[in-house]
Amino acid sequence: MNNQRIAEIFNEIADMLELSKDSNIFEIRAYKKAALTIESLSEDVSEIIEKDGIEGLTELNGIGKALAEKINEFIKTGKIKKYEELKKIYPIDFKNLTRIQGLGPKRAYSLYKNLNVSNIEDLKKVLSEKKIQTLPGFGKKSEEELENGIKLLESSKGRILLGKALPEAELIIKKLKSSGFVEKVVLAGSTRRMKETVGDLDILVISITPEKVMDFITKLPEVEKTIAKGITKTTVWLKIGISCDIRVVPKESFGAAQQYFIGSKDHNVKVRQIAVKKGYKLNEYGLYDLKGKIIANEDESNIYEKLGMQYPEPEMRENRGEIELAKENKLPKLIRIDDILGDLHIHSKYSDGLNTIEEMAIAAASLGRSYIGMTDHSKSEYVANGMDEKRVLRYFDEIDKINEKLKNKIKILKSAETDILKDGSLDFSDKVLEKMDYVLASIHTNLNMNRQDMTKRILTAINSYKINIIAHPTARLINQRQPIEFDLDKVFQAAKDNNVVLEINSYPERLDLNDENILRAKEFNLLFSINTDSHRTSNLELLRYGIGMAKRGWLIKKDVINTLPYENLIKLFKK
DNA sequence: GCCGTTTTCGGCCCGACTGTTTTCAGTCG
């Protein structure tokens, strides 16, 4: 991917520009904003150039003619002249140095100028020699801060999975609630927006005794150390490897504070611009007019209303067009977890699951599901104890029996997670496939095929007209394995033509399709199935992560097939 | 360097905490 590297270069250019005396703060911001935009694209910039030329780039948020030229320069030559020239003046590894908590470009430059520090290794050396405390603007505390910053950086691997962050946040919130020091607690930040990975936790509190709240939080067993402690804001480092910000806000400002701290930053910048245009000022304490009179503060939706907008759900707040829709009163009514009636991707002891079919069915029924689809692995997945043609027939017989036994509780559909083989054929014969209520197919092997061959493989499978659902379509594992490479647009179009549904896999490591790809697939009017891919009964509750992804992808109830009652679903599967 | 429902020029989001300071710069979100 070029995107990541270009974003890094733009960020470094911003850092270096910040050091020159005649720098323009807005130019610096422009580079940072562009870096954010490029980083979050689902498409490689070279693909955009290929399709729509440089003009395609200027369509992007925060990218004008000059930056588009620079991106093009990078694609063509592998270099950006402006960056190379700045780098000659400032041969400093800003990218890694500024990842240290508390170290920004200016102090990094001071370290370079005075002590010739150009990377983290150099910094460690001068720290051990205790040289930094002698520099102007630095002291003993700064030295300690840098030492700790390096340790934190090395012990953390950056962002952690939502599936790990959200339960931790909920645990802390529960403890705060029972502490007796708080009137109200809510979750904010990227965790509240259900982003697939989380860099830190943000928790908002109303309390008349903020000191006690801050004391309480810094002493929790989940906390490793305190980074900053004030009356309104405290930051702690959690043992799970991310930081957590606690903000105490006045009751009357709670709505404004939520609006501000839920983010995203991009969304907020735009909302504030709208406020300014209306002659208002918006900060975390409220919406004010020019005379400083409060227009709205206690209720979040009231703030949006006063700005002439609908209330956008937190999952949508990424500045991906939701603000424009909110102004036009056209926000979609997003899917809710209660809309889901069944779960169509579930494993049992027949392959690599931990529980029996019956146990899974009863657990699902107790969560209110009215049907499930059993999808144990096919024979190519021998490491996962995949079923051969004989065993899958026994599997179906057993499902029939359990269906009879549980007929008043839940319905079980017959299927199997059938491998899409290297040549695009399926891992079961037509004879077996015909006995299934629906066919769930997925890719598990030969993941590093080139883009062209992989596209052909998937298209062959889709065009066979035997598949109902493609499970975890990109096969990525967050922080572990890159998505497989294929032409998304071609596959989405073929899926539409063949009535193939795309899965949104709720497993925290997968979340596949992700929000970006859902938004893209939605352009093709595709249908989706939000499933848990459960391998044990407790996994059935992972559904909320898939719902989070679906909401981030702007899906409504009728986009998702497992909101349908059983009878309608069966009809949909009969092609 | 970007951008346009007052604008192709002149704006561009806002506040908290820390350390080293005697009133503020740097960093962060």
XYZ file of C-alpha atoms (C1' of nucleotides) in Angstrom:
604
model
C 0.000 0.000 0.000
C 1.286 3.446 -0.919
C -1.272 5.157 1.287
C 0.433 4.390 4.576
C 3.818 5.638 3.373
C 2.400 8.824 1.850
C 0.501 9.563 5.063
C 3.737 9.120 7.019
C 5.597 11.454 4.669
C 2.889 14.121 4.904
C 2.946 13.907 8.678
C 6.705 14.273 8.706
C 6.531 17.233 6.333
C 4.057 18.815 8.754
C 6.470 18.216 11.641
C 9.357 19.757 9.739
C 7.345 22.744 8.570
C 6.480 23.401 12.171
C 10.154 24.034 12.873
C 10.828 26.778 10.359
C 10.292 30.320 11.647
C 8.114 31.523 8.785
C 5.877 28.458 8.880
C 2.183 28.744 8.238
C 0.160 26.852 10.828
C -2.599 26.268 8.311
C -0.275 24.739 5.793
C 0.925 22.404 8.527
C -2.657 21.471 9.349
C -3.389 20.911 5.682
C -0.632 18.267 5.508
C -1.898 16.558 8.652
C -5.465 16.577 7.458
C -4.453 15.142 4.097
C -2.451 12.425 5.875
C -5.565 11.423 7.835
C -7.643 11.280 4.676
C -5.138 9.142 2.806
C -4.601 6.808 5.740
C -8.290 5.946 5.957
C -8.902 5.270 2.261
C -10.007 1.777 1.346
C -8.494 2.148 -2.105
C -4.845 2.618 -2.916
C -4.125 6.129 -4.253
C -2.516 4.587 -7.338
C -5.857 2.959 -8.182
C -7.580 6.327 -7.898
C -5.024 7.913 -10.226
C -5.385 5.028 -12.648
C -9.156 5.418 -12.737
C -9.739 9.157 -12.519
C -6.303 10.732 -12.814
C -5.027 13.471 -10.535
C -8.501 15.021 -10.548
C -9.706 11.928 -8.710
C -7.345 12.807 -5.876
C -8.569 16.396 -5.549
C -12.059 15.042 -4.968
C -10.776 13.751 -1.627
C -11.321 15.688 1.555
C -8.429 18.082 2.233
C -6.487 17.309 -0.923
C -6.110 20.076 -3.467
C -3.995 20.547 -6.526
C -0.621 20.850 -4.790
C -0.969 17.770 -2.604
C -2.459 15.743 -5.442
C 0.660 16.564 -7.483
C 2.849 15.401 -4.629
C 0.969 12.119 -4.343
C 1.302 11.607 -8.069
C 5.009 12.405 -7.821
C 5.383 9.685 -5.209
C 3.556 7.112 -7.332
C 5.620 7.967 -10.402
C 9.069 8.383 -8.821
C 8.827 6.862 -5.360
C 9.895 10.202 -3.886
C 8.568 13.628 -2.983
C 11.058 16.398 -3.644
C 9.819 18.729 -0.935
C 10.160 15.935 1.618
C 13.676 15.033 0.496
C 14.762 18.668 0.743
C 13.322 19.175 4.200
C 14.856 15.908 5.285
C 18.312 17.256 4.342
C 17.794 20.150 6.760
C 16.224 17.959 9.456
C 17.711 14.446 9.288
C 15.546 13.332 12.186
C 13.315 10.266 12.593
C 10.237 12.304 13.523
C 7.894 9.450 12.740
C 9.144 7.275 15.574
C 10.422 9.951 17.944
C 7.089 11.769 18.057
C 5.356 8.512 18.872
C 6.907 8.906 22.315
C 4.301 10.353 24.655
C 5.118 13.982 25.392
C 7.658 14.472 22.618
C 6.616 16.596 19.660
C 8.523 18.006 16.708
C 9.858 21.061 18.492
C 11.471 19.303 21.400
C 12.681 16.570 19.067
C 14.437 19.246 17.026
C 15.930 20.783 20.158
C 17.348 17.370 21.042
C 18.845 17.104 17.575
C 20.308 20.614 17.564
C 21.821 20.356 21.008
C 22.647 16.691 21.410
C 22.584 15.370 17.851
C 19.706 12.991 18.627
C 18.113 11.810 15.395
C 16.359 8.580 16.413
C 15.143 6.608 19.430
C 18.466 4.798 19.836
C 20.312 8.136 20.075
C 17.737 9.344 22.560
C 18.225 6.300 24.780
C 21.961 6.967 24.771
C 21.763 10.619 25.850
C 19.145 9.680 28.426
C 21.541 7.203 30.005
C 24.169 9.946 30.081
C 21.740 12.313 31.861
C 22.512 15.082 29.358
C 18.987 16.199 28.644
C 18.274 17.891 31.952
C 20.898 20.497 31.161
C 19.109 21.724 28.037
C 16.980 24.883 28.110
C 13.318 24.025 28.371
C 14.098 20.551 29.722
C 14.544 19.447 33.285
C 14.755 16.319 35.412
C 11.060 15.675 34.983
C 11.373 15.837 31.217
C 14.069 13.217 31.354
C 11.872 10.892 33.393
C 8.958 11.561 31.088
C 10.992 10.591 28.046
C 12.310 7.458 29.716
C 8.797 6.380 30.626
C 7.548 7.340 27.186
C 10.040 5.018 25.524
C 9.111 2.184 27.870
C 5.395 2.657 27.157
C 5.998 2.764 23.439
C 8.007 -0.413 23.512
C 5.551 -2.277 25.720
C 2.490 -1.322 23.685
C 1.823 -2.410 20.180
C -0.324 0.604 19.377
C -4.033 0.157 18.905
C -5.867 -2.786 20.430
C -8.941 -4.637 19.222
C -12.367 -3.187 19.936
C -13.257 -6.612 21.311
C -10.691 -6.098 24.040
C -11.165 -2.361 24.620
C -14.942 -2.272 24.925
C -15.255 -4.865 27.733
C -12.442 -3.104 29.625
C -14.219 0.248 29.274
C -17.469 -1.301 30.456
C -15.711 -2.781 33.476
C -14.226 0.583 34.464
C -17.563 2.325 33.943
C -19.271 -0.248 36.132
C -16.739 0.337 38.893
C -17.113 4.108 38.613
C -20.878 3.766 38.881
C -20.647 1.754 42.047
C -17.966 4.036 43.557
C -20.607 6.447 44.823
C -18.638 9.451 43.530
C -20.355 9.889 40.193
C -23.770 10.984 39.095
C -23.396 9.832 35.508
C -20.803 7.998 33.405
C -20.708 7.443 29.665
C -18.288 6.039 27.167
C -16.962 8.342 24.441
C -14.152 8.260 21.876
C -13.488 5.709 19.171
C -14.716 2.881 21.407
C -18.141 4.512 21.503
C -17.999 4.874 17.722
C -17.216 1.142 17.531
C -14.042 1.564 15.556
C -12.379 -1.776 14.852
C -9.256 -0.849 16.794
C -8.902 1.577 19.654
C -5.938 3.754 20.622
C -7.282 4.860 23.998
C -10.419 4.896 26.127
C -12.427 8.061 26.793
C -14.825 8.143 29.712
C -17.016 11.103 30.692
C -18.233 11.644 34.218
C -20.571 14.022 36.007
C -19.542 14.436 39.607
C -19.606 17.041 42.347
C -16.465 15.537 43.848
C -14.007 15.329 40.927
C -10.956 14.908 43.170
C -12.450 11.745 44.618
C -13.243 10.397 41.152
C -9.676 11.007 40.026
C -8.257 9.381 43.160
C -10.558 6.425 42.636
C -9.576 5.945 39.024
C -5.827 6.161 39.569
C -6.073 3.440 42.210
C -8.006 0.889 40.142
C -6.285 -2.487 39.751
C -6.619 -2.166 35.961
C -4.321 0.870 36.046
C -0.588 0.496 35.625
C 0.417 4.113 36.100
C -0.873 7.669 36.107
C 0.268 9.848 33.218
C -1.505 13.100 34.082
C -3.871 14.004 36.889
C -6.000 17.113 37.091
C -9.439 18.060 38.386
C -11.186 17.885 35.024
C -8.902 15.535 33.133
C -6.863 12.535 34.194
C -4.959 10.124 31.992
C -3.912 6.679 33.172
C -2.067 3.871 31.440
C -3.989 0.605 31.583
C -2.413 -2.808 31.979
C -4.058 -3.938 28.751
C -1.695 -1.609 26.897
C -3.620 1.576 26.110
C -4.295 4.803 27.965
C -7.610 5.920 29.391
C -8.797 9.512 29.720
C -11.322 10.385 32.400
C -13.013 13.757 32.076
C -15.216 15.253 34.741
C -17.650 17.738 33.248
C -20.366 19.917 34.799
C -23.872 18.505 34.564
C -25.116 21.382 32.425
C -22.362 20.764 29.863
C -22.831 17.017 29.567
C -24.356 17.096 26.101
C -21.685 19.373 24.690
C -19.001 17.240 26.318
C -20.430 14.086 24.768
C -20.598 15.701 21.368
C -17.010 16.794 21.712
C -15.459 13.647 23.145
C -17.311 11.067 21.076
C -15.625 12.604 18.043
C -14.375 11.854 15.563
C -12.025 14.745 15.318
C -12.807 15.122 11.623
C -16.531 15.128 12.321
C -16.144 17.727 15.070
C -14.010 20.091 13.049
C -16.728 20.177 10.449
C -19.528 20.604 12.985
C -17.636 23.509 14.538
C -17.233 25.119 11.165
C -20.985 24.941 10.767
C -21.365 26.552 14.190
C -19.006 29.375 13.220
C -20.931 29.999 10.008
C -24.109 30.351 12.007
C -22.423 32.887 14.255
C -21.972 30.452 17.133
C -19.066 28.991 19.007
C -18.964 25.321 19.986
C -16.693 23.820 22.588
C -16.972 20.999 25.116
C -18.983 23.223 27.458
C -21.712 24.294 25.117
C -22.914 26.044 22.027
C -22.705 29.816 22.480
C -23.670 32.857 20.452
C -21.252 35.729 19.840
C -22.199 37.417 23.099
C -21.377 34.268 25.003
C -24.985 33.385 25.688
C -25.681 29.661 25.890
C -27.714 28.248 23.017
C -27.514 24.558 23.951
C -25.370 22.463 26.249
C -27.055 19.809 28.371
C -28.481 17.673 25.612
C -26.420 16.406 22.718
C -29.220 16.143 20.181
C -30.257 19.696 21.053
C -26.883 20.967 19.923
C -27.237 19.272 16.552
C -30.763 20.585 16.268
C -29.676 24.173 16.918
C -27.091 23.738 14.182
C -29.819 22.676 11.792
C -28.843 19.017 11.809
C -30.339 15.651 12.648
C -28.699 13.705 15.448
C -26.133 11.346 13.912
C -25.490 8.103 15.778
C -21.912 7.912 17.105
C -20.996 5.101 14.673
C -21.594 7.447 11.739
C -19.464 10.338 12.968
C -16.454 10.013 10.725
C -17.038 12.901 8.312
C -17.864 10.514 5.499
C -20.879 12.459 4.307
C -23.071 12.060 7.396
C -22.955 15.786 8.167
C -24.346 16.689 4.756
C -27.131 14.104 5.161
C -27.909 15.356 8.660
C -28.315 18.884 7.322
C -30.738 17.622 4.676
C -32.654 15.551 7.201
C -31.759 12.405 5.279
C -29.819 10.289 7.756
C -30.588 6.571 7.435
C -32.355 4.834 10.310
C -29.509 2.503 11.217
C -29.924 -1.178 12.008
C -30.215 -2.140 15.693
C -29.085 -5.306 17.392
C -32.700 -6.204 18.201
C -33.463 -6.322 14.487
C -31.362 -9.481 14.150
C -33.479 -12.626 14.345
C -30.916 -15.316 13.606
C -27.252 -16.140 13.218
C -26.081 -17.854 10.043
C -22.461 -18.780 10.795
C -21.993 -21.160 13.726
C -19.598 -24.026 14.441
C -19.935 -27.041 16.705
C -17.895 -30.038 17.805
C -18.436 -31.440 14.318
C -15.431 -29.360 13.249
C -13.491 -26.926 15.430
C -16.225 -25.698 17.792
C -16.295 -26.359 21.522
C -19.994 -27.126 22.019
C -22.531 -29.513 20.519
C -25.128 -28.425 17.982
C -27.814 -28.672 20.630
C -25.856 -26.565 23.117
C -25.310 -23.874 20.502
C -28.991 -23.902 19.569
C -30.203 -23.616 23.151
C -27.732 -20.814 23.888
C -28.852 -18.940 20.782
C -32.506 -19.368 21.729
C -31.819 -17.988 25.180
C -30.397 -14.853 23.525
C -33.668 -14.453 21.663
C -32.580 -15.765 18.261
C -35.373 -17.518 16.417
C -33.103 -19.460 14.055
C -29.451 -20.365 13.528
C -27.526 -21.819 10.618
C -24.982 -24.543 11.412
C -21.842 -24.109 9.349
C -19.059 -26.467 10.366
C -15.983 -26.627 8.150
C -15.591 -28.631 4.955
C -12.980 -31.335 4.395
C -10.125 -29.148 3.086
C -9.948 -27.584 6.497
C -8.404 -30.715 7.976
C -6.623 -28.685 10.671
C -10.067 -27.546 11.805
C -11.428 -31.095 11.654
C -13.389 -30.343 8.474
C -16.203 -32.727 7.502
C -15.978 -35.061 4.537
C -19.027 -35.954 2.461
C -19.985 -38.849 4.672
C -19.759 -36.934 7.925
C -21.620 -33.909 6.622
C -24.598 -36.180 5.862
C -24.578 -37.429 9.464
C -24.363 -33.764 10.499
C -27.548 -32.983 8.602
C -29.302 -36.007 10.116
C -28.390 -34.847 13.588
C -29.625 -31.312 12.834
C -32.959 -32.855 11.738
C -33.255 -34.689 15.051
C -32.382 -31.623 17.145
C -34.789 -29.544 15.116
C -37.544 -31.979 16.038
C -36.544 -31.854 19.691
C -36.287 -28.025 19.902
C -39.093 -27.186 17.515
C -40.811 -24.860 19.955
C -37.617 -23.020 20.792
C -35.575 -22.379 17.669
C -35.089 -23.497 14.070
C -31.758 -24.779 12.796
C -30.783 -24.394 9.161
C -28.497 -26.897 7.466
C -25.342 -25.560 5.916
C -21.553 -25.858 6.107
C -18.717 -23.380 5.785
C -17.627 -24.646 2.409
C -14.137 -23.802 1.222
C -13.623 -21.978 -2.033
C -10.687 -23.923 -3.436
C -7.741 -22.547 -5.363
C -9.466 -22.870 -8.733
C -12.723 -21.346 -7.499
C -14.530 -24.673 -7.175
C -16.301 -25.644 -3.947
C -15.208 -28.221 -1.404
C -18.446 -30.265 -1.537
C -20.133 -32.019 -4.462
C -23.380 -30.632 -5.863
C -25.151 -33.628 -4.302
C -24.184 -32.432 -0.810
C -24.684 -28.738 -1.575
C -28.252 -29.474 -2.668
C -29.093 -30.843 0.764
C -28.195 -27.538 2.419
C -30.713 -24.805 3.209
C -28.085 -22.340 2.040
C -24.427 -22.419 1.074
C -21.925 -20.369 3.068
C -18.584 -20.259 1.280
C -15.233 -18.803 2.253
C -11.520 -18.732 1.538
C -9.055 -20.173 4.041
C -6.130 -21.412 1.960
C -3.747 -19.999 -0.668
C -4.288 -16.544 0.714
C -1.324 -14.933 -1.002
C -2.426 -15.399 -4.591
C -1.930 -12.317 -6.735
C -4.766 -9.886 -7.247
C -5.704 -11.092 -10.705
C -5.789 -14.804 -9.837
C -7.622 -14.190 -6.570
C -10.253 -12.115 -8.353
C -10.717 -14.909 -10.889
C -10.953 -17.509 -8.109
C -13.726 -15.619 -6.311
C -15.590 -14.761 -9.497
C -15.546 -18.436 -10.547
C -17.089 -19.396 -7.231
C -19.736 -16.672 -7.385
C -20.625 -17.350 -11.004
C -21.172 -21.056 -10.257
C -24.501 -19.849 -8.839
C -24.179 -22.280 -5.950
C -23.286 -19.821 -3.198
C -25.695 -17.866 -0.991
C -23.283 -16.154 1.383
C -19.590 -15.379 1.219
C -18.182 -15.468 4.726
C -15.425 -13.082 5.922
C -14.830 -11.971 2.323
C -11.344 -10.473 2.715
C -10.023 -13.118 5.167
C -8.054 -10.495 7.075
C -7.096 -10.834 10.723
C -6.651 -7.434 12.338
C -3.033 -6.765 13.370
C -2.070 -10.256 12.182
C -2.875 -10.852 8.539
C -3.449 -8.539 5.612
C -6.688 -8.911 3.629
C -6.481 -11.038 0.501
C -6.128 -8.952 -2.622
C -8.868 -8.867 -5.206
C -10.826 -6.413 -7.330
C -13.586 -5.405 -4.915
C -15.740 -3.695 -7.520
C -15.743 -6.696 -9.853
C -16.556 -9.102 -7.044
C -19.303 -6.862 -5.678
C -20.868 -6.547 -9.109
C -20.757 -10.329 -9.624
C -22.267 -10.864 -6.186
C -25.116 -8.558 -7.111
C -25.678 -10.350 -10.424
C -25.758 -13.781 -8.723
C -27.779 -12.876 -5.622
C -24.830 -13.550 -3.362
C -24.958 -12.061 0.133
C -21.821 -10.728 1.863
C -21.099 -11.552 5.456
C -20.213 -9.078 8.159
C -18.279 -11.348 10.467
C -18.557 -10.222 14.103
C -15.408 -11.905 15.384
C -13.298 -9.052 16.849
C -10.163 -10.209 15.009
C -12.051 -10.343 11.719
C -14.782 -7.683 11.454
C -14.965 -8.590 7.801
C -16.336 -6.892 5.762
C -15.234 -3.762 7.573
C -17.019 -0.400 7.541
C -15.191 0.989 4.499
C -15.923 -2.065 2.414
C -19.545 -2.181 3.564
C -20.006 1.420 2.402
C -18.504 0.454 -0.920
C -20.561 -2.728 -1.292
C -23.709 -0.807 -0.447
C -23.176 1.223 -3.620
C -23.901 -2.018 -5.500
C -27.159 -2.528 -3.567
C -25.876 -5.751 -2.091
C -27.402 -7.593 0.838
C -25.480 -8.494 3.986
C -25.608 -11.104 6.728
C -24.280 -10.188 10.179
C -23.007 -13.373 11.813
C -20.899 -14.313 14.816
C -18.834 -17.234 13.459
C -19.286 -18.669 16.962
C -17.026 -21.505 18.058
C -18.494 -21.711 21.563
C -21.721 -20.564 23.198
C -20.197 -17.408 24.677
C -19.167 -16.270 21.162
C -22.831 -15.764 20.282
C -22.675 -12.449 22.123
C -20.030 -11.093 19.755
C -22.896 -10.002 17.508
C -22.672 -6.439 18.817
C -19.320 -5.949 17.112
C -20.756 -6.924 13.749
C -23.671 -4.576 14.369
C -21.162 -1.833 15.179
C -19.453 -2.414 11.856
C -22.812 -2.438 10.041
C -23.790 0.869 11.638
C -20.429 2.335 10.687
C -21.255 1.163 7.161
C -24.639 2.971 7.342
C -26.716 -0.211 6.984
C -30.427 -0.237 7.671
C -32.596 -3.184 8.626
C -33.601 -4.146 5.112
C -29.959 -4.360 3.968
C -29.452 -7.336 6.252
C -30.971 -10.759 5.522
C -30.911 -12.158 9.027
C -33.438 -9.567 10.107
C -35.955 -11.559 8.062
C -38.304 -14.049 9.684
C -37.397 -17.699 9.027
C -39.971 -18.272 6.273
C -38.898 -15.215 4.265
C -35.258 -16.105 4.657
C -35.807 -19.625 3.264
C -37.567 -18.118 0.267
C -34.660 -15.761 -0.320
C -32.216 -18.662 -0.351
C -34.156 -20.552 -3.048
C -32.569 -19.188 -6.175
C -2.042 24.185 1.487
C -7.351 23.896 1.284
C -11.734 25.819 0.286
C -16.422 28.484 -1.104
C -25.193 28.942 0.450
C -21.632 36.035 2.215
C -15.730 34.581 -0.321
C -11.228 32.738 -6.002
C -9.080 36.064 -1.155
C -8.901 35.619 3.362
C -10.338 32.906 6.366
C -9.007 28.275 8.581
C -11.753 24.458 15.967
C -10.727 24.748 20.873
C -9.201 23.873 25.559
C -6.493 21.075 29.384
C -2.281 19.575 31.528
C 2.732 19.686 32.435
C 7.128 21.433 33.243
C 9.838 25.017 33.416
C 8.450 29.087 33.893
C 7.503 34.270 36.453
C 3.434 34.435 31.997
C 4.159 30.600 28.653
C 5.476 27.016 25.126
C 4.930 22.389 23.927
C 2.072 18.556 23.527
C -2.163 16.145 23.251
C -6.776 14.954 21.893
